[in-house]
Structures are given as structure tokens and as C-alpha cells.
PDB file of C-alpha atoms (C1' of nucleotides) in Angstrom:
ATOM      1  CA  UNK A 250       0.000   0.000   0.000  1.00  0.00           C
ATOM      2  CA  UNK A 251       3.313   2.604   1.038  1.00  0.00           C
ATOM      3  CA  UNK A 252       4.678   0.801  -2.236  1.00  0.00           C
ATOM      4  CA  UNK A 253       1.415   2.122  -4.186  1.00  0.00           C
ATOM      5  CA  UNK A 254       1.529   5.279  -2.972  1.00  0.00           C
ATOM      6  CA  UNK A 255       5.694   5.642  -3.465  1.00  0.00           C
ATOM      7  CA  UNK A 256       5.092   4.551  -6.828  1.00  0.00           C
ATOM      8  CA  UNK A 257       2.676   6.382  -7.836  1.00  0.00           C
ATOM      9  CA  UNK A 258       4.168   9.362  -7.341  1.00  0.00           C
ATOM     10  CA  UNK A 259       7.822   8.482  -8.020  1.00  0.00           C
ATOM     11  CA  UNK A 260       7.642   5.642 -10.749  1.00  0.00           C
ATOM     12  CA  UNK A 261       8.783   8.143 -13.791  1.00  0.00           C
ATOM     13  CA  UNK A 262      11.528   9.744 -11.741  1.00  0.00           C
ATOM     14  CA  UNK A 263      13.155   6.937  -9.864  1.00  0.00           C
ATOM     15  CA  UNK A 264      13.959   3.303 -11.373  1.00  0.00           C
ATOM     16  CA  UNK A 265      12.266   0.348  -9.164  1.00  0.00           C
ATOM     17  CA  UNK A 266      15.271  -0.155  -7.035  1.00  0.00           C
ATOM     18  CA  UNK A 267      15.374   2.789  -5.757  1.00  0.00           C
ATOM     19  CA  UNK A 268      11.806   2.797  -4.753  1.00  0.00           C
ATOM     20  CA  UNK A 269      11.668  -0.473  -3.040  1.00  0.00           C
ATOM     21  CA  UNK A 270      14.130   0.701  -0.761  1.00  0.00           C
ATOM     22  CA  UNK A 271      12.410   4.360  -0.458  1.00  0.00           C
ATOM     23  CA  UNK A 272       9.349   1.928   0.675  1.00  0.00           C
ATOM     24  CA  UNK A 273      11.895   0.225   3.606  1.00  0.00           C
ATOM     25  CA  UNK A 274      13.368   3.006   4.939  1.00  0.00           C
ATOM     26  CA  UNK A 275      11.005   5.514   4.903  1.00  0.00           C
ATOM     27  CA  UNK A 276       8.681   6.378   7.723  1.00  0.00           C
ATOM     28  CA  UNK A 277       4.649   7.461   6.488  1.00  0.00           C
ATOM     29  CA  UNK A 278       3.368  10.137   8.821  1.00  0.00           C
ATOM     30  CA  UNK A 279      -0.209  11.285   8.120  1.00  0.00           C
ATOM     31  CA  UNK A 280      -0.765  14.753   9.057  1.00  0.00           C
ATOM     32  CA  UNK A 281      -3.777  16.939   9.940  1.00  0.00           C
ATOM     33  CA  UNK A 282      -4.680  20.480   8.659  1.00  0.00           C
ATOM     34  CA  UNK A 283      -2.474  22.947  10.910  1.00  0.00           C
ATOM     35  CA  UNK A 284      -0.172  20.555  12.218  1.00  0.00           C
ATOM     36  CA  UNK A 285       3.482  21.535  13.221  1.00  0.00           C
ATOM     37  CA  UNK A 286       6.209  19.424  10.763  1.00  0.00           C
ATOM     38  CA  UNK A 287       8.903  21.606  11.404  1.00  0.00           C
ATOM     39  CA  UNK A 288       9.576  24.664  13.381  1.00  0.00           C
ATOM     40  CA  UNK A 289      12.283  27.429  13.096  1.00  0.00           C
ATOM     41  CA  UNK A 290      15.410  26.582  15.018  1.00  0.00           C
ATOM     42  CA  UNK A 291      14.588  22.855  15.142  1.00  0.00           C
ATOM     43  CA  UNK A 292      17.539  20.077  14.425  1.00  0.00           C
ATOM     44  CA  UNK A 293      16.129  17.424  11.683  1.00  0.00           C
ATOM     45  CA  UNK A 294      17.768  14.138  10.896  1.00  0.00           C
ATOM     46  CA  UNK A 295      14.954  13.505   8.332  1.00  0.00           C
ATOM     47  CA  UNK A 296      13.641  14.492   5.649  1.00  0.00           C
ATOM     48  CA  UNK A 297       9.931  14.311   4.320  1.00  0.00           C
ATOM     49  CA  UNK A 298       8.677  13.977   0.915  1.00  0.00           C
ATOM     50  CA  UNK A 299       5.208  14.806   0.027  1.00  0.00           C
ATOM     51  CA  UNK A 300       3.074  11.873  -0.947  1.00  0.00           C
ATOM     52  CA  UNK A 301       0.069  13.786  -0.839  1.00  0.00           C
ATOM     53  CA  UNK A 302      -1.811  17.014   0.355  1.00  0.00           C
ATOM     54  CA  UNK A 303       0.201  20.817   0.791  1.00  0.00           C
ATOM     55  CA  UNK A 304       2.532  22.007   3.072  1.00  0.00           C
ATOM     56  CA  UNK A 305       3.085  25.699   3.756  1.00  0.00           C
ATOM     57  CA  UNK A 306       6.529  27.198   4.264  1.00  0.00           C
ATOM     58  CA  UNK A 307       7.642  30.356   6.298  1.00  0.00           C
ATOM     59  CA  UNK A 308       9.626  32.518   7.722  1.00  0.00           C
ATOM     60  CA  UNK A 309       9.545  34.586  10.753  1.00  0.00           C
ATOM     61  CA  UNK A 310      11.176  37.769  12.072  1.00  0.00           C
ATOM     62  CA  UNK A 311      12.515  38.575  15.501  1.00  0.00           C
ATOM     63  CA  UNK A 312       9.132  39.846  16.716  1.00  0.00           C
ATOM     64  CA  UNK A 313       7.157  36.768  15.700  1.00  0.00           C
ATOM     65  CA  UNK A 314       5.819  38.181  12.954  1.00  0.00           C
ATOM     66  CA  UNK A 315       5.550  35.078  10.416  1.00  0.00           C
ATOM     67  CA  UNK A 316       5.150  35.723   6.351  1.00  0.00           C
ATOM     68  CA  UNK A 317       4.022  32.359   3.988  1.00  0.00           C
ATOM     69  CA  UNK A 318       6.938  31.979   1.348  1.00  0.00           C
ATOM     70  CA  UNK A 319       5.689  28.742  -0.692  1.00  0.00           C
ATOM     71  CA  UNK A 320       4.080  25.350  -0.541  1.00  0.00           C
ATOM     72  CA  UNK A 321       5.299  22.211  -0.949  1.00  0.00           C
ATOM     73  CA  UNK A 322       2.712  19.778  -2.538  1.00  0.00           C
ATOM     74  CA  UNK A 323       3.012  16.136  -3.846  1.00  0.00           C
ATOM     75  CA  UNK A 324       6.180  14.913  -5.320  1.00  0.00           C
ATOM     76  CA  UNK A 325       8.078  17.512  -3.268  1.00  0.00           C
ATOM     77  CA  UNK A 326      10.656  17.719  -0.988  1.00  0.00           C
ATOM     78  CA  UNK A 327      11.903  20.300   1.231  1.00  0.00           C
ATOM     79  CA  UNK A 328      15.314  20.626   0.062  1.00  0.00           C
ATOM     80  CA  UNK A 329      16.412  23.248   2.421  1.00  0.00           C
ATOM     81  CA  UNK A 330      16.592  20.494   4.916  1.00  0.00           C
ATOM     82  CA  UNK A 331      19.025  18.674   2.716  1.00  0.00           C
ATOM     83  CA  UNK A 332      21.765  20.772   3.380  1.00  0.00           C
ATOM     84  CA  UNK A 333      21.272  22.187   6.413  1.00  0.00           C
ATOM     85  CA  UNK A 334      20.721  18.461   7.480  1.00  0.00           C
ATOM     86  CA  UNK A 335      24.021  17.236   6.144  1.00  0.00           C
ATOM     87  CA  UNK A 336      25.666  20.197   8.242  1.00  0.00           C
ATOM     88  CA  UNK A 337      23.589  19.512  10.846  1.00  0.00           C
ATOM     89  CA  UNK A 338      22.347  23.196  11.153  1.00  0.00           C
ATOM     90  CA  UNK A 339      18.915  24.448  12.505  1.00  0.00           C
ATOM     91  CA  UNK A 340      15.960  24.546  10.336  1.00  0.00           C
ATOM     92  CA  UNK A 341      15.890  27.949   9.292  1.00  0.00           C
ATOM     93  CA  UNK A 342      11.747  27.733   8.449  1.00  0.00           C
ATOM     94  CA  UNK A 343       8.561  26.545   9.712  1.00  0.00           C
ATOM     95  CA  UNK A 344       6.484  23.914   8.316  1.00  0.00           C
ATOM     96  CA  UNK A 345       2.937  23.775   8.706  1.00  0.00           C
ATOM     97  CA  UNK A 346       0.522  21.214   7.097  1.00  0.00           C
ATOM     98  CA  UNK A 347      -1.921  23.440   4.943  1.00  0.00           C
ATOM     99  CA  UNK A 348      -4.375  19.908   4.827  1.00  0.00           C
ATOM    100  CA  UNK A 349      -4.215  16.778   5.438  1.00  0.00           C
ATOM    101  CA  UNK A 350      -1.327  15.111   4.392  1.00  0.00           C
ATOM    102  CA  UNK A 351       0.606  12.130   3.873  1.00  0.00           C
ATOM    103  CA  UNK A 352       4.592  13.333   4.379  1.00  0.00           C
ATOM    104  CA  UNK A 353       7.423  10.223   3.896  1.00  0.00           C
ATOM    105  CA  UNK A 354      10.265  10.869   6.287  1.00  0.00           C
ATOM    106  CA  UNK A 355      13.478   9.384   4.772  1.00  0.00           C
ATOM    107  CA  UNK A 356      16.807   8.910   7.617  1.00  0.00           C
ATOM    108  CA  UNK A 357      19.529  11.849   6.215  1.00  0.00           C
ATOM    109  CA  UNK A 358      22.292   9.023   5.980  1.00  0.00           C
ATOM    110  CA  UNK A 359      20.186   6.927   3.358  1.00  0.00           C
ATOM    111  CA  UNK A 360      20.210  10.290   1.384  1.00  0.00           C
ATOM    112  CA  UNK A 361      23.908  10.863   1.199  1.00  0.00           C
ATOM    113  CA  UNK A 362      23.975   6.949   0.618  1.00  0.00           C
ATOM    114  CA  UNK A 363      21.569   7.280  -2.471  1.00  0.00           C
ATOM    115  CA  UNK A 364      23.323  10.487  -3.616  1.00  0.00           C
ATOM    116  CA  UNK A 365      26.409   7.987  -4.648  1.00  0.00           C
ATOM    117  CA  UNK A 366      24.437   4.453  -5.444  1.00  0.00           C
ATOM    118  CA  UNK A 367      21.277   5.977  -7.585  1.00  0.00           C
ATOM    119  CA  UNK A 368      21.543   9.027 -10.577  1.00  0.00           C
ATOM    120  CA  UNK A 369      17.802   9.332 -10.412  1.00  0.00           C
ATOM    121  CA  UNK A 370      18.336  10.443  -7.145  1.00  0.00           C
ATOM    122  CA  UNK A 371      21.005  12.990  -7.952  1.00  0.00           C
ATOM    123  CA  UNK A 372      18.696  14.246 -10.620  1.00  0.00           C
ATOM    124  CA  UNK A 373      16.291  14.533  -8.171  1.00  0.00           C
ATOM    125  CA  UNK A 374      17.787  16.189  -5.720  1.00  0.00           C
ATOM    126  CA  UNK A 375      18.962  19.345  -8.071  1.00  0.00           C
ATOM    127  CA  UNK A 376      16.097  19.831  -9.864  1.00  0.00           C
ATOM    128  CA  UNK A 377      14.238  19.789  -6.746  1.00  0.00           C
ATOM    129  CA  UNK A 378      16.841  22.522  -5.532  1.00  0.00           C
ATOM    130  CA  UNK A 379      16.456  24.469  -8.822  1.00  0.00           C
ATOM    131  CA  UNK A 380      12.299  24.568  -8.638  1.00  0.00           C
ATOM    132  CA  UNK A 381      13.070  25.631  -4.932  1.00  0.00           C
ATOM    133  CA  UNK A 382      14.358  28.393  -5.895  1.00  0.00           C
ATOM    134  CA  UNK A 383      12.128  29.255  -8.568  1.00  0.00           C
ATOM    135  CA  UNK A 384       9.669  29.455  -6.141  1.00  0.00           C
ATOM    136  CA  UNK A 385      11.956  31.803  -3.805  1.00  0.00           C
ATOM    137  CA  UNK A 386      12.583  34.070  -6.773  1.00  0.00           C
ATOM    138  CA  UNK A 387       8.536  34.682  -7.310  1.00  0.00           C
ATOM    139  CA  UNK A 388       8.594  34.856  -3.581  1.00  0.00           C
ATOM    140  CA  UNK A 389      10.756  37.823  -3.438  1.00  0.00           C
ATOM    141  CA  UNK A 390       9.104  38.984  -6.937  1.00  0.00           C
ATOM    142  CA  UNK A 391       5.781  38.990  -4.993  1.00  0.00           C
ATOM    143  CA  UNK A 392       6.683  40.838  -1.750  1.00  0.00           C
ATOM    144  CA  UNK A 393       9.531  43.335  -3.621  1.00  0.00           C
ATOM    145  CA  UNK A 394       7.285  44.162  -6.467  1.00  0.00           C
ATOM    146  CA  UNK A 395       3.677  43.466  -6.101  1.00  0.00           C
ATOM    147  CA  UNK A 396       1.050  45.962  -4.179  1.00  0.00           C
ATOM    148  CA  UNK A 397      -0.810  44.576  -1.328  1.00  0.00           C
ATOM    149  CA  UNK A 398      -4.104  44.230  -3.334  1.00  0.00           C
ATOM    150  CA  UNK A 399      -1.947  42.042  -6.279  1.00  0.00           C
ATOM    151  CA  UNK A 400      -0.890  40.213  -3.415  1.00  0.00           C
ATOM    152  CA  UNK A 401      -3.512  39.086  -1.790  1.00  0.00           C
ATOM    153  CA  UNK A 402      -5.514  37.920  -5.240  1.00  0.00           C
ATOM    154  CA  UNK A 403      -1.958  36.014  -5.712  1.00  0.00           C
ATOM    155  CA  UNK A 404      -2.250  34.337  -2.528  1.00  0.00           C
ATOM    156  CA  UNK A 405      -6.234  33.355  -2.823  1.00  0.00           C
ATOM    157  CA  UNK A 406      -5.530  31.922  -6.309  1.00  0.00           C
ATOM    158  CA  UNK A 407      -2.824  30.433  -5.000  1.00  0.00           C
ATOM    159  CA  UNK A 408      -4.408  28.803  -2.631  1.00  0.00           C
ATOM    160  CA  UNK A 409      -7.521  27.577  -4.552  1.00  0.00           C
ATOM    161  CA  UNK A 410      -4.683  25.564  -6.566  1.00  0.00           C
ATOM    162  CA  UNK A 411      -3.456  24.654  -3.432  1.00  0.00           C
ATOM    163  CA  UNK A 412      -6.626  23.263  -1.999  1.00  0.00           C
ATOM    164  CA  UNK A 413      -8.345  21.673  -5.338  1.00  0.00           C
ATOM    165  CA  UNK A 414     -11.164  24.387  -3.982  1.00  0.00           C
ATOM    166  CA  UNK A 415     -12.922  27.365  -4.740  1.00  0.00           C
ATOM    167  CA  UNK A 416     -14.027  27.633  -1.531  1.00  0.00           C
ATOM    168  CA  UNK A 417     -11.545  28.631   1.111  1.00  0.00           C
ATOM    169  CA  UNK A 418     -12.403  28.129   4.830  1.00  0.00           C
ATOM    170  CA  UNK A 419     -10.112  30.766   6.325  1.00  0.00           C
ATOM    171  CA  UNK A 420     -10.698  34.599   8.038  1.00  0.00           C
ATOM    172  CA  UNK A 421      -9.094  37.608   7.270  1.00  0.00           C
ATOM    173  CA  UNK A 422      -7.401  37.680  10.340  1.00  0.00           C
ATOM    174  CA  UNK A 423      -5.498  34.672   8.987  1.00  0.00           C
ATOM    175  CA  UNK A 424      -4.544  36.057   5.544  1.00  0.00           C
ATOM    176  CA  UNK A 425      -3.397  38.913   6.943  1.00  0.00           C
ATOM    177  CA  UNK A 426      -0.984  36.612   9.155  1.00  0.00           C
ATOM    178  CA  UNK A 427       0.179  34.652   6.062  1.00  0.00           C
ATOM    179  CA  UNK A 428       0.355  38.194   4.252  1.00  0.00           C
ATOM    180  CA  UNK A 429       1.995  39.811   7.101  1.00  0.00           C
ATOM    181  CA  UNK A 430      -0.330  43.091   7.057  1.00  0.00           C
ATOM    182  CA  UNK A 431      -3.328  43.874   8.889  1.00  0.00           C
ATOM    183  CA  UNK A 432      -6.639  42.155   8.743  1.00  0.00           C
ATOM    184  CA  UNK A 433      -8.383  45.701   8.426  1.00  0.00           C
ATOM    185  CA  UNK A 434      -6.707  46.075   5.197  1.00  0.00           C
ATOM    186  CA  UNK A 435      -7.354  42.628   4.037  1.00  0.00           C
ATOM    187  CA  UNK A 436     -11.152  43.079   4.869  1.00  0.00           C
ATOM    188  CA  UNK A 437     -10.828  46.388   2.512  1.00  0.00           C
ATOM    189  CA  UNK A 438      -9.251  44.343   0.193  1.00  0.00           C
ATOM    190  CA  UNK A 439     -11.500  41.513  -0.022  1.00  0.00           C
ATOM    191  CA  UNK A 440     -14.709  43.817  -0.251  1.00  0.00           C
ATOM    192  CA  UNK A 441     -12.849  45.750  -3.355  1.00  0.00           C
ATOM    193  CA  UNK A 442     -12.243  42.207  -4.794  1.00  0.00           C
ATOM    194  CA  UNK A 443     -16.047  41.092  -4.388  1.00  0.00           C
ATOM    195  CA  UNK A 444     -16.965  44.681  -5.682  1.00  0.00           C
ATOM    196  CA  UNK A 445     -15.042  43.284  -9.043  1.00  0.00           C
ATOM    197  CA  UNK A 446     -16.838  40.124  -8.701  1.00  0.00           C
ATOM    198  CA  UNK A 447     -13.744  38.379  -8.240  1.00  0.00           C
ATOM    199  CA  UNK A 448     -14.818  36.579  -4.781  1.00  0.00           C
ATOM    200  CA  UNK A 449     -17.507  36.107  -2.937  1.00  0.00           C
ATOM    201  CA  UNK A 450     -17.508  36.713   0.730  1.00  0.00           C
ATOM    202  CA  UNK A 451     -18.622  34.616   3.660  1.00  0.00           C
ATOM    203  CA  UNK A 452     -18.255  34.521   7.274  1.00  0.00           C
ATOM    204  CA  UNK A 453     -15.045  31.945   7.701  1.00  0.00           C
ATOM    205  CA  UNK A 454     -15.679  31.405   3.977  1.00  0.00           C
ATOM    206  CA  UNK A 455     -14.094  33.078   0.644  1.00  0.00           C
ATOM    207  CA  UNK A 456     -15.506  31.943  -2.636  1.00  0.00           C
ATOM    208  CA  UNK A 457     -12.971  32.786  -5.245  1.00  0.00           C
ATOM    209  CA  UNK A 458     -14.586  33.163  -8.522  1.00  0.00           C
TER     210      UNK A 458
ATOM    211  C1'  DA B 121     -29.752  36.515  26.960  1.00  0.00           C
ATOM    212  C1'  DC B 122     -25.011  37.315  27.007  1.00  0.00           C
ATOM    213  C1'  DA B 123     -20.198  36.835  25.549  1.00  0.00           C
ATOM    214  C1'  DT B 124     -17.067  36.040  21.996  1.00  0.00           C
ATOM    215  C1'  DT B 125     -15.262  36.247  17.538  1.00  0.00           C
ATOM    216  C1'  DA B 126     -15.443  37.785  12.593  1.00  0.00           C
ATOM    217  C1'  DA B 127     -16.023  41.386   9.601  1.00  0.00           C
ATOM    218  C1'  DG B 128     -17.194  46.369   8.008  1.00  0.00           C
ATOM    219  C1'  DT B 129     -16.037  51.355   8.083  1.00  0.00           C
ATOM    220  C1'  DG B 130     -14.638  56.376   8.893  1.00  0.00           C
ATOM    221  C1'  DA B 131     -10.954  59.096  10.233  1.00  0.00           C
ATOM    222  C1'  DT B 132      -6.076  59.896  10.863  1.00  0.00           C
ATOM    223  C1'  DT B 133      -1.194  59.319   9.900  1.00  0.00           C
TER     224       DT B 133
ATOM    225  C1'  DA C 138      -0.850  50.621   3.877  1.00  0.00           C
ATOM    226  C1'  DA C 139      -1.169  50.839   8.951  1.00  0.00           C
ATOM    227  C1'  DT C 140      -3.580  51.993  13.143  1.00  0.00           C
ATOM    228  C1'  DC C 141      -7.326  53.453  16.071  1.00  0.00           C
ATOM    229  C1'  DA C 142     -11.655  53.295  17.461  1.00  0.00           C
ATOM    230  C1'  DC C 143     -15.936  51.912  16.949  1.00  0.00           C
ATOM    231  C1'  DT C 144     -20.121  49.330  14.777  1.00  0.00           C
ATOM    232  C1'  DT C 145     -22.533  45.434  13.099  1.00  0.00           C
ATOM    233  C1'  DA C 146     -23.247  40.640  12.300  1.00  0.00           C
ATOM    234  C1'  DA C 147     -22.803  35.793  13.255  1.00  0.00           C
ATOM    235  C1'  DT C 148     -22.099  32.180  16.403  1.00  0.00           C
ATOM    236  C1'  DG C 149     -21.333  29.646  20.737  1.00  0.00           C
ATOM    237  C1'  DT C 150     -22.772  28.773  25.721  1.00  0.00           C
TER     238       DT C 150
END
DNA sequence: ACATTAAGTGATT
DNA sequence: AATCACTTAATGT
């Protein structure tokens, strides 16, 4: 069932012996919506792929004050741990489940292990560092350049790809955490957006259109 | 019925 | 775009 789910997701990247022992090794966590995978300043001697469902990356300053970078959805890896892991460093961002999810945790040794035995694996490993920072790039792109309105229709749409669902279940008060602003100016936001007919508005409930 | 939480809004910086 | 200060609306106990 693991194997199933391994291969499914893997079976065009990785040849079949590489998979089989993914399937020993690794360690199948199922995690709620909101759950804690990895928080700032925490050691890791693992490191999770995504089998299924999102996960939500960011960063926070000295005052607590968190912003959402990117997700990390099915087939991906959070390759920031890979080095840091191999120096042993601190995690330098927080992981949060966005859904439910089904996260593989692979043992850091097998990696450096596989990074000599398996090319598919090397292969992996940088183009999963090259996306990575693809993502980082429109990350910066989005705070440097785009106006808090642009913004925060980015990070609806974003997350109706995000959740296979037009309908988000969140408040204002939690976009403007993931946004880092205010919720008053998300609620002005939001009401210009519906005023577009770009959204609808609920109570806990944003329809994007 | 009352308290709590989410959302709307004018005014000011 | 942020903050204050307040209102209104929805929901839980």
C-alpha cells in the first residue's frame, strides 16, 4: 500500500530499485490540517517527501511576525533540509501542514547513501533545488514588487490551486498573518475584490470566482 | 440573553 | 498601507 503510494508518485523519476528501498526506509506520517512538521530553530535528521496534500513554508522575524513563502505539494521535498541536514544546522523555516497530508520521512544518511548508489536520485535532488528556488525568486518577486491588493488575489488563487477548492475556509485575520499586514486592510481588500466580482464573501468562507 | 469572535467602516497618519 | 476606534453581524454557551 506505502509501495502504491511511493510509486505512484515516483515511478517516472526513480527506477524500481530505488523505490523499493524508499518503501523500507522511509517512515509514512499522516498529518492533519495545521499541524506543526517543522519549526524554526529545530535540528532534523529527516527528511519528508510529500506523498500527498500541501505544506506551507515560512519565515519569521525577531518579533514573531511570520510571512508564507511557498508550498510544498506532492512529489516535493523540502530541500532546504538537505543541506542544512548534512551540516547539521537548525531549520531555518517553519512547516505547517496546509491539509491533510501524507509526508514520507526518509533517515539523512540513506540520502547521502543514495546520492552515490542511484543518478535518479542525484537528478532529483537538483532539480528539486532548482524549482526551490524558482519558487523563492517569485517569492521575493511577490513581496519586492507586487502591491498589497496584487498580493492578496496572488495568494487566494494560489491557494484555490493549493486546496483543489474554490471555496476557502479561512478569516481575514489569517490572511493577513500569512500576508503579514493587517486584517483591516485585508477586509478592505476583499470587499474591493467582491466589488469586481472576483470573490464572494462569507463569514469563515471566501468563494474565489 | 449574554459573551465572543469575525467582519465592516470612517478618520487619521 | 497601517492603526485606532468603533459598529454590526454571526455564532457559541
Amino acid at each position: 500500500m506505502l509501495k502504491e503510494k511511493v510509486t505512484s508518485n515516483f515511478s517516472h523519476i526513480f527506477e524500481s530499485d530505488l523505490i523499493d528501498e524508499i518503501v523500507q526506509v522511509g517512515i509514512l506520517k499522516k498529518v492533519k490540517e495545521n499541524d506543526l512538521l517543522l519549526d524554526i530553530g529545530q535540528k532534523f535528521d529527516k527528511i519528508p517527501l510529500v506523498l500527498s496534500g500541501a505544506i506551507k513554508i515560512s519565515r519569521e522575524d525577531e518579533n514573531g511576525d511570520e510571512i508564507s513563502l511557498y508550498f510544498l505539494e506532492q512529489g516535493d521535498t523540502c530541500n532546504i533540509t538537505f543541506g542544512s541536514g548534512l551540516n547539521s544546522e537548525k531549520s531555518k523555516v517553519r512547516g505547517i501542514a496546509e491539509r491533510d497530508s501524507e509526508i514520507l520521512f526518509i533517515p539523512l544518511e540513506k540520502l547521502e547513501e543514495w546520492m552515490i548508489t542511484y543518478k535518479s536520485w542525484r537528478i532529483f535532488v537538483i532539480k528539486s533545488y532548482n524549482t526551490r528556488l524558482s519558487e523563492m525568486l517569485e517569492a521575493i518577486d511577490t513581496l519586492a514588487f507586487m502591491k498589497m491588493d496584487q498580493r492578496l488575489y496572488k495568494h487566494l488563487t494560489d491557494k484555490v490551486k493549493i486546496m483543489q477548492s474554490t471555496i476557502l475556509n479561512t478569516t481575514h485575520e489569517q490572511i493577513a498573518l500569512d500576508l503579514n499586514t493587517s486584517r483591516v486592510v485585508v477586509s478592505r481588500l476583499l470587499k474591493k475584490l467582491e466589488n469586481e466580482q472576483k470573490i464572494k464573501l462569507f463569514r469563515n468562507k471566501i468563494e474565489v470566482l
